[in-house]
mmCIF file of C-alpha atoms in Angstrom:
data_model
loop_
_atom_site.group_PDB
_atom_site.id
_atom_site.type_symbol
_atom_site.label_atom_id
_atom_site.label_comp_id
_atom_site.label_asym_id
_atom_site.label_seq_id
_atom_site.Cartn_x
_atom_site.Cartn_y
_atom_site.Cartn_z
ATOM 1 C CA UNK D 152 74.650 -3.520 -111.763
ATOM 2 C CA UNK D 153 73.473 -4.711 -115.200
ATOM 3 C CA UNK D 154 75.195 -3.312 -118.259
ATOM 4 C CA UNK D 155 73.478 -3.409 -121.620
ATOM 5 C CA UNK D 156 75.545 -4.512 -124.571
ATOM 6 C CA UNK D 157 76.686 -1.437 -126.443
ATOM 7 C CA UNK D 158 74.945 -1.155 -129.839
ATOM 8 C CA UNK D 159 78.237 -1.413 -131.767
ATOM 9 C CA UNK D 160 78.956 -4.821 -130.173
ATOM 10 C CA UNK D 161 75.613 -6.411 -130.977
ATOM 11 C CA UNK D 162 75.907 -8.983 -133.708
ATOM 12 C CA UNK D 163 72.954 -9.763 -135.881
ATOM 13 C CA UNK D 164 72.290 -13.477 -135.545
ATOM 14 C CA UNK D 165 70.958 -15.204 -138.621
ATOM 15 C CA UNK D 166 67.556 -16.777 -138.248
ATOM 16 C CA UNK D 167 67.989 -20.338 -137.103
ATOM 17 C CA UNK D 168 66.597 -22.798 -139.602
ATOM 18 C CA UNK D 169 63.705 -24.688 -138.122
ATOM 19 C CA UNK D 170 62.422 -28.100 -139.061
ATOM 20 C CA UNK D 171 59.730 -26.429 -141.138
ATOM 21 C CA UNK D 172 62.276 -24.632 -143.316
ATOM 22 C CA UNK D 173 64.847 -27.429 -143.656
ATOM 23 C CA UNK D 174 64.397 -29.138 -147.011
ATOM 24 C CA UNK D 175 66.350 -32.218 -145.970
ATOM 25 C CA UNK D 176 64.256 -32.658 -142.827
ATOM 26 C CA UNK D 177 61.067 -32.393 -144.872
ATOM 27 C CA UNK D 178 62.299 -34.902 -147.457
ATOM 28 C CA UNK D 179 63.328 -37.371 -144.750
ATOM 29 C CA UNK D 180 60.056 -36.957 -142.841
ATOM 30 C CA UNK D 181 58.003 -37.650 -145.978
ATOM 31 C CA UNK D 182 60.290 -40.551 -146.934
ATOM 32 C CA UNK D 183 59.865 -42.140 -143.493
ATOM 33 C CA UNK D 184 56.085 -41.866 -143.698
ATOM 34 C CA UNK D 185 55.975 -43.258 -147.237
ATOM 35 C CA UNK D 186 58.367 -46.075 -146.300
ATOM 36 C CA UNK D 187 56.092 -47.065 -143.424
ATOM 37 C CA UNK D 188 53.174 -47.434 -145.837
ATOM 38 C CA UNK D 189 55.197 -49.673 -148.189
ATOM 39 C CA UNK D 190 56.754 -51.604 -145.298
ATOM 40 C CA UNK D 191 53.279 -52.401 -143.916
ATOM 41 C CA UNK D 192 52.233 -53.903 -147.248
ATOM 42 C CA UNK D 193 55.455 -55.851 -147.822
ATOM 43 C CA UNK D 194 55.501 -57.181 -144.244
ATOM 44 C CA UNK D 195 52.920 -59.759 -145.366
ATOM 45 C CA UNK D 196 55.764 -61.656 -147.067
ATOM 46 C CA UNK D 197 58.509 -60.685 -144.637
ATOM 47 C CA UNK D 198 60.228 -58.012 -146.745
ATOM 48 C CA UNK D 199 60.923 -54.357 -146.097
ATOM 49 C CA UNK D 200 60.759 -51.723 -148.825
ATOM 50 C CA UNK D 201 64.548 -51.500 -148.707
ATOM 51 C CA UNK D 202 64.923 -55.253 -149.228
ATOM 52 C CA UNK D 203 62.350 -55.268 -152.033
ATOM 53 C CA UNK D 204 64.122 -52.378 -153.734
ATOM 54 C CA UNK D 205 67.474 -54.180 -153.566
ATOM 55 C CA UNK D 206 65.952 -57.408 -154.907
ATOM 56 C CA UNK D 207 64.366 -55.571 -157.843
ATOM 57 C CA UNK D 208 67.656 -53.911 -158.744
ATOM 58 C CA UNK D 209 69.594 -57.166 -158.363
ATOM 59 C CA UNK D 210 66.996 -58.904 -160.524
ATOM 60 C CA UNK D 211 68.357 -57.124 -163.591
ATOM 61 C CA UNK D 212 71.138 -59.726 -163.819
ATOM 62 C CA UNK D 213 74.341 -60.480 -161.982
ATOM 63 C CA UNK D 214 75.736 -57.270 -160.574
ATOM 64 C CA UNK D 215 78.867 -56.375 -158.749
ATOM 65 C CA UNK D 216 78.463 -54.946 -155.292
ATOM 66 C CA UNK D 217 79.470 -51.524 -156.641
ATOM 67 C CA UNK D 218 76.957 -51.647 -159.506
ATOM 68 C CA UNK D 219 74.179 -52.681 -157.156
ATOM 69 C CA UNK D 220 75.114 -49.958 -154.657
ATOM 70 C CA UNK D 221 74.949 -47.344 -157.436
ATOM 71 C CA UNK D 222 71.620 -48.686 -158.714
ATOM 72 C CA UNK D 223 70.168 -48.730 -155.189
ATOM 73 C CA UNK D 224 71.519 -45.272 -154.346
ATOM 74 C CA UNK D 225 73.457 -46.568 -151.339
ATOM 75 C CA UNK D 226 77.065 -46.634 -150.300
ATOM 76 C CA UNK D 227 78.698 -50.067 -150.259
ATOM 77 C CA UNK D 228 78.757 -50.452 -146.474
ATOM 78 C CA UNK D 229 75.020 -49.700 -146.198
ATOM 79 C CA UNK D 230 74.274 -52.095 -149.040
ATOM 80 C CA UNK D 231 76.437 -54.827 -147.480
ATOM 81 C CA UNK D 232 74.513 -54.466 -144.205
ATOM 82 C CA UNK D 233 71.187 -54.622 -146.087
ATOM 83 C CA UNK D 234 72.239 -57.710 -148.069
ATOM 84 C CA UNK D 235 72.783 -59.835 -144.947
ATOM 85 C CA UNK D 236 69.101 -60.693 -144.292
ATOM 86 C CA UNK D 237 68.549 -61.369 -148.012
ATOM 87 C CA UNK D 238 71.535 -63.731 -148.056
ATOM 88 C CA UNK D 239 70.402 -65.432 -144.835
ATOM 89 C CA UNK D 240 66.911 -65.942 -146.286
ATOM 90 C CA UNK D 241 68.370 -67.432 -149.475
ATOM 91 C CA UNK D 242 66.848 -64.710 -151.674
ATOM 92 C CA UNK D 243 70.200 -63.751 -153.184
ATOM 93 C CA UNK D 244 73.572 -65.405 -153.552
ATOM 94 C CA UNK D 245 76.955 -63.819 -153.227
ATOM 95 C CA UNK D 246 79.646 -65.143 -155.549
ATOM 96 C CA UNK D 247 83.165 -64.058 -156.389
ATOM 97 C CA UNK D 248 84.043 -62.659 -159.781
ATOM 98 C CA UNK D 249 87.159 -63.297 -161.840
ATOM 99 C CA UNK D 250 88.864 -60.884 -159.494
ATOM 100 C CA UNK D 251 88.585 -62.552 -156.072
ATOM 101 C CA UNK D 252 87.956 -59.142 -154.492
ATOM 102 C CA UNK D 253 84.859 -58.627 -156.631
ATOM 103 C CA UNK D 254 81.531 -59.704 -155.120
ATOM 104 C CA UNK D 255 78.761 -60.661 -157.527
ATOM 105 C CA UNK D 256 75.152 -60.541 -156.361
ATOM 106 C CA UNK D 257 72.498 -62.748 -157.980
ATOM 107 C CA UNK D 258 68.818 -63.241 -157.193
ATOM 108 C CA UNK D 259 68.026 -66.905 -156.481
ATOM 109 C CA UNK D 260 64.894 -68.799 -157.563
ATOM 110 C CA UNK D 261 63.573 -68.241 -154.026
ATOM 111 C CA UNK D 262 64.284 -64.527 -154.470
ATOM 112 C CA UNK D 263 62.430 -64.465 -157.805
ATOM 113 C CA UNK D 264 59.461 -66.091 -156.070
ATOM 114 C CA UNK D 265 59.566 -63.461 -153.304
ATOM 115 C CA UNK D 266 59.658 -60.685 -155.918
ATOM 116 C CA UNK D 267 56.629 -62.164 -157.704
ATOM 117 C CA UNK D 268 54.713 -62.173 -154.410
ATOM 118 C CA UNK D 269 55.909 -58.664 -153.520
ATOM 119 C CA UNK D 270 54.967 -56.904 -156.766
ATOM 120 C CA UNK D 271 51.186 -56.812 -156.112
ATOM 121 C CA UNK D 272 51.840 -55.638 -152.534
ATOM 122 C CA UNK D 273 54.116 -52.861 -153.809
ATOM 123 C CA UNK D 274 51.469 -51.943 -156.417
ATOM 124 C CA UNK D 275 48.844 -51.722 -153.671
ATOM 125 C CA UNK D 276 51.113 -49.350 -151.725
ATOM 126 C CA UNK D 277 51.583 -47.253 -154.886
ATOM 127 C CA UNK D 278 47.793 -47.022 -155.287
ATOM 128 C CA UNK D 279 47.422 -46.005 -151.645
ATOM 129 C CA UNK D 280 50.000 -43.247 -152.142
ATOM 130 C CA UNK D 281 48.149 -42.006 -155.223
ATOM 131 C CA UNK D 282 44.835 -42.085 -153.352
ATOM 132 C CA UNK D 283 46.280 -40.156 -150.410
ATOM 133 C CA UNK D 284 48.297 -37.604 -152.368
ATOM 134 C CA UNK D 285 46.679 -37.560 -155.798
ATOM 135 C CA UNK D 286 47.954 -39.236 -158.953
ATOM 136 C CA UNK D 287 48.859 -35.974 -160.712
ATOM 137 C CA UNK D 288 50.664 -34.616 -157.650
ATOM 138 C CA UNK D 289 52.513 -37.905 -157.274
ATOM 139 C CA UNK D 290 53.703 -37.702 -160.888
ATOM 140 C CA UNK D 291 54.892 -34.106 -160.350
ATOM 141 C CA UNK D 292 56.648 -35.162 -157.150
ATOM 142 C CA UNK D 293 58.386 -38.024 -158.961
ATOM 143 C CA UNK D 294 59.466 -35.628 -161.731
ATOM 144 C CA UNK D 295 60.757 -33.129 -159.152
ATOM 145 C CA UNK D 296 62.627 -35.834 -157.226
ATOM 146 C CA UNK D 297 64.229 -37.089 -160.454
ATOM 147 C CA UNK D 298 65.294 -33.520 -161.280
ATOM 148 C CA UNK D 299 66.702 -33.079 -157.761
ATOM 149 C CA UNK D 300 68.636 -36.343 -158.124
ATOM 150 C CA UNK D 301 70.206 -35.037 -161.345
ATOM 151 C CA UNK D 302 70.922 -31.615 -159.813
ATOM 152 C CA UNK D 303 72.729 -33.236 -156.875
ATOM 153 C CA UNK D 304 74.845 -35.519 -159.095
ATOM 154 C CA UNK D 305 77.937 -33.256 -158.841
ATOM 155 C CA UNK D 306 77.942 -33.810 -155.067
ATOM 156 C CA UNK D 307 77.902 -37.599 -155.523
ATOM 157 C CA UNK D 308 80.683 -37.454 -158.093
ATOM 158 C CA UNK D 309 82.812 -35.239 -155.846
ATOM 159 C CA UNK D 310 82.545 -37.674 -152.932
#
């Protein structure tokens, strides 16, 4: 015999968030698609978007691992993993600071050459994004993403 759940025992279940309503999912999906576009362009010189981004941030002068991680928006372990192919290719060098525990990252001459070759490829990817999405929409998106980055700062500082 089947017994129905008495009305007083039924619990209202909240609507389950779906992929279409999850902001993080949507951001990651768009980021993956955009990264693929940039990666395709940069593959011509053997770089990924991630590697190019790290090189550009390291190009600003000698940086500690922590400074570079902050500039790249990565945690140190992720950055360390991403530095390995750049080190192996001779695009960056890893030195020790005054404090032997401090790692200093510098772009090499070979790395500067790779950056010079990568810039027009990155620019072509930027133009493709603008053509696909619209230049005005892309600017609004960039503004919104910058605002989101600022709004989420308390979470980064609390970590």
